[in-house]
GROMACS .gro file of C-alpha atoms in nm:
model
  270
    1MET     CA    1 -29.874 -17.959  -0.115
    2ALA     CA    2 -29.849 -17.582  -0.183
    3VAL     CA    3 -29.656 -17.478  -0.498
    4THR     CA    4 -29.681 -17.097  -0.440
    5ILE     CA    5 -29.536 -16.852  -0.192
    6SER     CA    6 -29.655 -16.498  -0.113
    7ALA     CA    7 -29.427 -16.196  -0.146
    8GLU     CA    8 -29.445 -16.137   0.230
    9ALA     CA    9 -29.363 -16.494   0.312
   10LEU     CA   10 -29.069 -16.489   0.069
   11GLN     CA   11 -28.937 -16.172   0.214
   12ALA     CA   12 -28.926 -16.326   0.552
   13ARG     CA   13 -28.706 -16.606   0.421
   14LEU     CA   14 -28.447 -16.396   0.243
   15GLY     CA   15 -28.105 -16.500   0.358
   16GLU     CA   16 -28.216 -16.849   0.439
   17ALA     CA   17 -27.944 -17.112   0.363
   18GLY     CA   18 -28.013 -17.289   0.034
   19LEU     CA   19 -28.273 -17.043  -0.094
   20VAL     CA   20 -28.236 -16.942  -0.453
   21LEU     CA   21 -28.453 -16.687  -0.639
   22VAL     CA   22 -28.479 -16.752  -1.011
   23ASP     CA   23 -28.608 -16.472  -1.245
   24VAL     CA   24 -28.747 -16.625  -1.557
   25ARG     CA   25 -28.852 -16.308  -1.734
   26GLY     CA   26 -28.657 -16.168  -2.025
   27ILE     CA   27 -28.289 -16.117  -1.942
   28GLU     CA   28 -28.312 -15.739  -1.991
   29ALA     CA   29 -28.593 -15.710  -1.739
   30TRP     CA   30 -28.386 -15.900  -1.491
   31ARG     CA   31 -28.082 -15.672  -1.549
   32GLU     CA   32 -28.295 -15.366  -1.496
   33ALA     CA   33 -28.465 -15.462  -1.173
   34SER     CA   34 -28.519 -15.795  -0.992
   35LEU     CA   35 -28.552 -15.955  -0.648
   36PRO     CA   36 -28.243 -15.914  -0.431
   37GLY     CA   37 -27.983 -16.166  -0.532
   38ALA     CA   38 -28.195 -16.331  -0.805
   39ILE     CA   39 -28.024 -16.525  -1.077
   40HIS     CA   40 -28.170 -16.560  -1.426
   41LEU     CA   41 -28.283 -16.871  -1.616
   42ASN     CA   42 -28.449 -16.876  -1.965
   43VAL     CA   43 -28.699 -17.156  -1.943
   44TYR     CA   44 -28.921 -17.032  -2.226
   45ASP     CA   45 -28.741 -17.041  -2.561
   46TYR     CA   46 -28.653 -17.398  -2.589
   47PHE     CA   47 -28.937 -17.636  -2.687
   48ILE     CA   48 -28.917 -18.006  -2.761
   49PRO     CA   49 -28.901 -18.079  -3.127
   50GLN     CA   50 -29.040 -18.436  -3.098
   51SER     CA   51 -29.199 -18.592  -2.795
   52ASP     CA   52 -29.081 -18.949  -2.843
   53GLU     CA   53 -28.861 -19.124  -2.584
   54ALA     CA   54 -28.542 -18.990  -2.746
   55GLY     CA   55 -28.674 -18.638  -2.757
   56ILE     CA   56 -28.796 -18.652  -2.388
   57ALA     CA   57 -28.449 -18.772  -2.284
   58SER     CA   58 -28.286 -18.485  -2.481
   59LEU     CA   59 -28.511 -18.239  -2.305
   60ALA     CA   60 -28.402 -18.380  -1.972
   61ALA     CA   61 -28.039 -18.352  -2.071
   62ALA     CA   62 -28.075 -18.001  -2.191
   63THR     CA   63 -28.253 -17.896  -1.870
   64GLU     CA   64 -28.000 -18.068  -1.650
   65ALA     CA   65 -27.719 -17.879  -1.823
   66ALA     CA   66 -27.885 -17.544  -1.750
   67PHE     CA   67 -27.963 -17.629  -1.389
   68GLU     CA   68 -27.604 -17.758  -1.333
   69GLY     CA   69 -27.472 -17.423  -1.474
   70LEU     CA   70 -27.665 -17.238  -1.202
   71ASN     CA   71 -27.591 -17.497  -0.921
   72LEU     CA   72 -27.955 -17.551  -0.873
   73PHE     CA   73 -27.909 -17.916  -0.779
   74GLU     CA   74 -27.742 -17.793  -0.463
   75ALA     CA   75 -28.025 -17.560  -0.366
   76LYS     CA   76 -28.271 -17.639  -0.083
   77THR     CA   77 -28.553 -17.403  -0.199
   78VAL     CA   78 -28.586 -17.259  -0.548
   79VAL     CA   79 -28.846 -16.979  -0.616
   80PHE     CA   80 -28.931 -16.904  -0.971
   81PHE     CA   81 -29.094 -16.568  -1.063
   82GLU     CA   82 -29.191 -16.354  -1.351
   83GLU     CA   83 -29.386 -16.025  -1.383
   84ASP     CA   84 -29.691 -16.190  -1.226
   85THR     CA   85 -29.820 -16.552  -1.225
   86GLY     CA   86 -29.834 -16.630  -1.594
   87MET     CA   87 -29.702 -16.896  -1.828
   88ILE     CA   88 -29.329 -16.882  -1.747
   89SER     CA   89 -29.270 -16.933  -1.375
   90PRO     CA   90 -29.493 -17.245  -1.363
   91ARG     CA   91 -29.292 -17.378  -1.659
   92GLY     CA   92 -28.970 -17.315  -1.455
   93LEU     CA   93 -29.115 -17.507  -1.163
   94TRP     CA   94 -29.225 -17.783  -1.389
   95PHE     CA   95 -28.871 -17.823  -1.528
   96HIS     CA   96 -28.748 -17.830  -1.163
   97GLU     CA   97 -28.981 -18.115  -1.080
   98PHE     CA   98 -28.913 -18.287  -1.412
   99LEU     CA   99 -28.546 -18.325  -1.299
  100GLY     CA  100 -28.664 -18.492  -0.977
  101LEU     CA  101 -28.589 -18.195  -0.747
  102GLU     CA  102 -28.800 -18.090  -0.447
  103GLY     CA  103 -28.844 -17.757  -0.275
  104GLY     CA  104 -28.956 -17.563  -0.580
  105LEU     CA  105 -29.203 -17.274  -0.554
  106ILE     CA  106 -29.369 -17.007  -0.761
  107LEU     CA  107 -29.377 -16.652  -0.633
  108ASP     CA  108 -29.752 -16.593  -0.658
  109GLY     CA  109 -29.816 -16.264  -0.820
  110GLY     CA  110 -29.459 -16.235  -0.938
  111ILE     CA  111 -29.243 -15.920  -0.908
  112LYS     CA  112 -29.563 -15.711  -0.937
  113ALA     CA  113 -29.678 -15.847  -0.599
  114TRP     CA  114 -29.329 -15.797  -0.451
  115ARG     CA  115 -29.328 -15.433  -0.554
  116ALA     CA  116 -29.693 -15.390  -0.435
  117ALA     CA  117 -29.582 -15.503  -0.097
  118GLY     CA  118 -29.330 -15.219  -0.093
  119LEU     CA  119 -29.025 -15.457  -0.105
  120ALA     CA  120 -28.691 -15.360  -0.256
  121VAL     CA  121 -28.563 -15.456  -0.596
  122GLU     CA  122 -28.214 -15.428  -0.744
  123PRO     CA  123 -28.049 -15.476  -1.080
  124GLY     CA  124 -27.993 -15.835  -1.169
  125GLN     CA  125 -27.631 -15.946  -1.194
  126GLY     CA  126 -27.436 -16.266  -1.164
  127ALA     CA  127 -27.531 -16.607  -1.288
  128ALA     CA  128 -27.757 -16.653  -1.592
  129ALA     CA  129 -27.838 -16.957  -1.807
  130ILE     CA  130 -28.069 -17.078  -2.082
  131ILE     CA  131 -28.227 -17.420  -2.150
  132ALA     CA  132 -28.069 -17.479  -2.495
  133PRO     CA  133 -28.109 -17.784  -2.729
  134ALA     CA  134 -27.874 -18.068  -2.640
  135GLU     CA  135 -27.666 -18.261  -2.886
  136ALA     CA  136 -27.837 -18.528  -3.079
  137GLY     CA  137 -27.881 -18.846  -2.878
  138ALA     CA  138 -27.799 -18.668  -2.547
  139VAL     CA  139 -27.930 -18.830  -2.227
  140PRO     CA  140 -27.921 -18.693  -1.871
  141SER     CA  141 -27.675 -18.823  -1.617
  142ARG     CA  142 -27.951 -18.827  -1.345
  143PRO     CA  143 -28.287 -18.995  -1.341
  144PHE     CA  144 -28.587 -18.768  -1.429
  145ARG     CA  145 -28.962 -18.789  -1.363
  146ARG     CA  146 -29.097 -18.932  -1.681
  147GLU     CA  147 -29.447 -18.929  -1.531
  148LEU     CA  148 -29.471 -18.552  -1.549
  149ILE     CA  149 -29.455 -18.554  -1.927
  150ALA     CA  150 -29.685 -18.691  -2.193
  151SER     CA  151 -29.557 -18.806  -2.532
  152ILE     CA  152 -29.753 -18.742  -2.845
  153ASP     CA  153 -29.876 -19.107  -2.840
  154GLU     CA  154 -29.991 -19.079  -2.483
  155ALA     CA  155 -30.168 -18.746  -2.550
  156GLY     CA  156 -30.355 -18.911  -2.830
  157GLN     CA  157 -30.464 -19.198  -2.598
  158SER     CA  158 -30.572 -18.969  -2.313
  159THR     CA  159 -30.945 -18.954  -2.218
  160MET     CA  160 -30.881 -18.645  -2.003
  161LEU     CA  161 -30.695 -18.414  -2.246
  162LEU     CA  162 -30.716 -18.049  -2.158
  163ASP     CA  163 -30.657 -17.766  -2.414
  164VAL     CA  164 -30.581 -17.446  -2.240
  165ARG     CA  165 -30.528 -17.224  -2.540
  166ARG     CA  166 -30.749 -16.928  -2.632
  167ARG     CA  167 -31.090 -17.016  -2.773
  168SER     CA  168 -30.992 -16.903  -3.113
  169GLU     CA  169 -30.697 -17.143  -3.116
  170PHE     CA  170 -30.932 -17.420  -2.991
  171THR     CA  171 -31.181 -17.372  -3.263
  172GLY     CA  172 -30.923 -17.320  -3.532
  173ALA     CA  173 -31.018 -16.963  -3.611
  174PHE     CA  174 -30.658 -16.860  -3.526
  175VAL     CA  175 -30.345 -17.059  -3.583
  176HIS     CA  176 -29.986 -16.966  -3.510
  177PRO     CA  177 -29.780 -16.911  -3.821
  178CYS     CA  178 -29.541 -17.190  -3.711
  179CYS     CA  179 -29.816 -17.448  -3.697
  180ALA     CA  180 -29.898 -17.662  -3.994
  181ARG     CA  181 -30.271 -17.686  -3.924
  182ALA     CA  182 -30.541 -17.514  -3.719
  183GLY     CA  183 -30.778 -17.672  -3.475
  184ARG     CA  184 -30.748 -17.900  -3.175
  185ILE     CA  185 -30.696 -18.264  -3.076
  186PRO     CA  186 -31.032 -18.451  -3.118
  187GLY     CA  187 -31.215 -18.522  -2.785
  188CYS     CA  188 -31.019 -18.277  -2.572
  189HIS     CA  189 -31.172 -18.060  -2.297
  190HIS     CA  190 -31.115 -17.685  -2.281
  191ILE     CA  191 -31.036 -17.420  -2.012
  192PHE     CA  192 -30.866 -17.100  -2.110
  193TRP     CA  193 -30.557 -17.082  -1.897
  194GLU     CA  194 -30.614 -16.720  -1.808
  195ASP     CA  195 -30.937 -16.825  -1.631
  196LEU     CA  196 -30.721 -17.010  -1.379
  197VAL     CA  197 -30.553 -16.693  -1.264
  198GLU     CA  198 -30.696 -16.363  -1.129
  199GLY     CA  199 -30.524 -16.040  -1.057
  200GLY     CA  200 -30.191 -16.186  -1.146
  201ALA     CA  201 -30.210 -16.479  -0.910
  202TYR     CA  202 -30.371 -16.825  -0.902
  203ARG     CA  203 -30.744 -16.844  -0.830
  204ALA     CA  204 -30.857 -17.021  -0.522
  205PRO     CA  205 -30.847 -17.398  -0.543
  206ALA     CA  206 -31.218 -17.433  -0.500
  207GLU     CA  207 -31.284 -17.195  -0.795
  208VAL     CA  208 -31.039 -17.386  -1.019
  209ALA     CA  209 -31.196 -17.720  -0.921
  210ALA     CA  210 -31.537 -17.587  -1.012
  211LEU     CA  211 -31.409 -17.476  -1.356
  212ALA     CA  212 -31.238 -17.811  -1.406
  213LEU     CA  213 -31.535 -18.019  -1.319
  214LYS     CA  214 -31.767 -17.809  -1.538
  215ALA     CA  215 -31.522 -17.869  -1.828
  216GLY     CA  216 -31.562 -18.243  -1.773
  217LEU     CA  217 -31.237 -18.329  -1.595
  218ARG     CA  218 -31.229 -18.596  -1.327
  219LYS     CA  219 -31.004 -18.622  -1.021
  220ASP     CA  220 -30.986 -19.005  -1.043
  221GLN     CA  221 -30.826 -19.001  -1.391
  222PRO     CA  222 -30.491 -18.885  -1.525
  223ILE     CA  223 -30.514 -18.548  -1.696
  224VAL     CA  224 -30.287 -18.436  -1.984
  225THR     CA  225 -30.266 -18.062  -2.048
  226TYR     CA  226 -30.153 -17.901  -2.374
  227CYS     CA  227 -30.138 -17.559  -2.540
  228HIS     CA  228 -29.933 -17.423  -2.830
  229ARG     CA  229 -29.580 -17.534  -2.736
  230GLY     CA  230 -29.610 -17.635  -2.363
  231ALA     CA  231 -29.582 -17.335  -2.147
  232ARG     CA  232 -29.940 -17.242  -2.070
  233ALA     CA  233 -29.997 -17.611  -2.007
  234ALA     CA  234 -29.767 -17.602  -1.707
  235THR     CA  235 -29.968 -17.303  -1.561
  236ALA     CA  236 -30.279 -17.525  -1.579
  237LEU     CA  237 -30.099 -17.828  -1.428
  238TYR     CA  238 -30.032 -17.642  -1.099
  239ALA     CA  239 -30.373 -17.479  -1.084
  240LEU     CA  240 -30.528 -17.825  -1.118
  241ARG     CA  241 -30.288 -17.981  -0.869
  242GLN     CA  242 -30.374 -17.726  -0.602
  243ALA     CA  243 -30.736 -17.794  -0.676
  244GLY     CA  244 -30.700 -18.160  -0.592
  245PHE     CA  245 -30.624 -18.318  -0.929
  246ALA     CA  246 -30.327 -18.529  -0.830
  247ASP     CA  247 -30.224 -18.689  -1.157
  248VAL     CA  248 -30.159 -18.418  -1.416
  249ARG     CA  249 -29.887 -18.415  -1.687
  250VAL     CA  250 -29.789 -18.190  -1.975
  251PHE     CA  251 -29.786 -18.277  -2.340
  252VAL     CA  252 -29.481 -18.071  -2.409
  253GLY     CA  253 -29.499 -18.101  -2.786
  254SER     CA  254 -29.852 -17.968  -2.766
  255TRP     CA  255 -30.040 -17.840  -3.062
  256HIS     CA  256 -29.729 -17.737  -3.258
  257GLU     CA  257 -29.611 -18.103  -3.271
  258TRP     CA  258 -29.958 -18.251  -3.322
  259ALA     CA  259 -30.044 -18.021  -3.616
  260GLY     CA  260 -29.719 -18.110  -3.781
  261ARG     CA  261 -29.814 -18.473  -3.797
  262SER     CA  262 -30.043 -18.504  -4.111
  263ASP     CA  263 -30.129 -18.861  -4.012
  264LEU     CA  264 -30.306 -18.739  -3.692
  265PRO     CA  265 -30.665 -18.626  -3.676
  266ILE     CA  266 -30.780 -18.274  -3.592
  267ALA     CA  267 -31.108 -18.111  -3.491
  268SER     CA  268 -31.218 -17.760  -3.543
  269GLY     CA  269 -31.525 -17.529  -3.489
  270GLU     CA  270 -31.739 -17.505  -3.180
   0.00000   0.00000   0.00000
């Protein structure tokens, strides 16, 4: 099933009943110029503090509240877009699917592709929301797709764990200041997430499949993707899904959470 839509195909559907365009860039960029009628949703700034069952339920509750605020549960088709196809619009689609919703798409190439096709933009106005932390102990009122998320325990048990960070993060040569330790989860595979896109859009499925197989991934086993705090991992999830890897989930706590657990092992170097 396709998860992307081209600028030309989207333009032909403008005005369609139930179609909602969601700009996930910074709110100032949306206000300056966006797709016609697009609303704004910040899907990037909130990251799960702890990926146990309570933390996962809290994440679902926080996401549900933001989606309710924008009436996205009533939409038929929701198209997420950013400047191009990067690490934010796939995260928006992942949240959409996590809540059990269907009809979500990524504008492949983002607003750059829209402009390149000569299509009109306008200042963003109207509804805007942010996925913000829920109260302690919060649970969603609707069921959510637990199978799209990997807890820290499940990440540690995975035999098909994929690190999509920069090579310097993978080896431990670079560490984000917010992370307690440098390195990677032992036994993981590696593909740099930017190698899954080209020219601001997803690479062809056959090319992604070749990269994944070369990295040691298998289509007959569940794959868990991770990065620093879960955004780039969603970009990889949809690249892999389009390439025929059906069972892919995101370790949303990612390296930030793993590094903060001194009882968990790490690896570093080449």
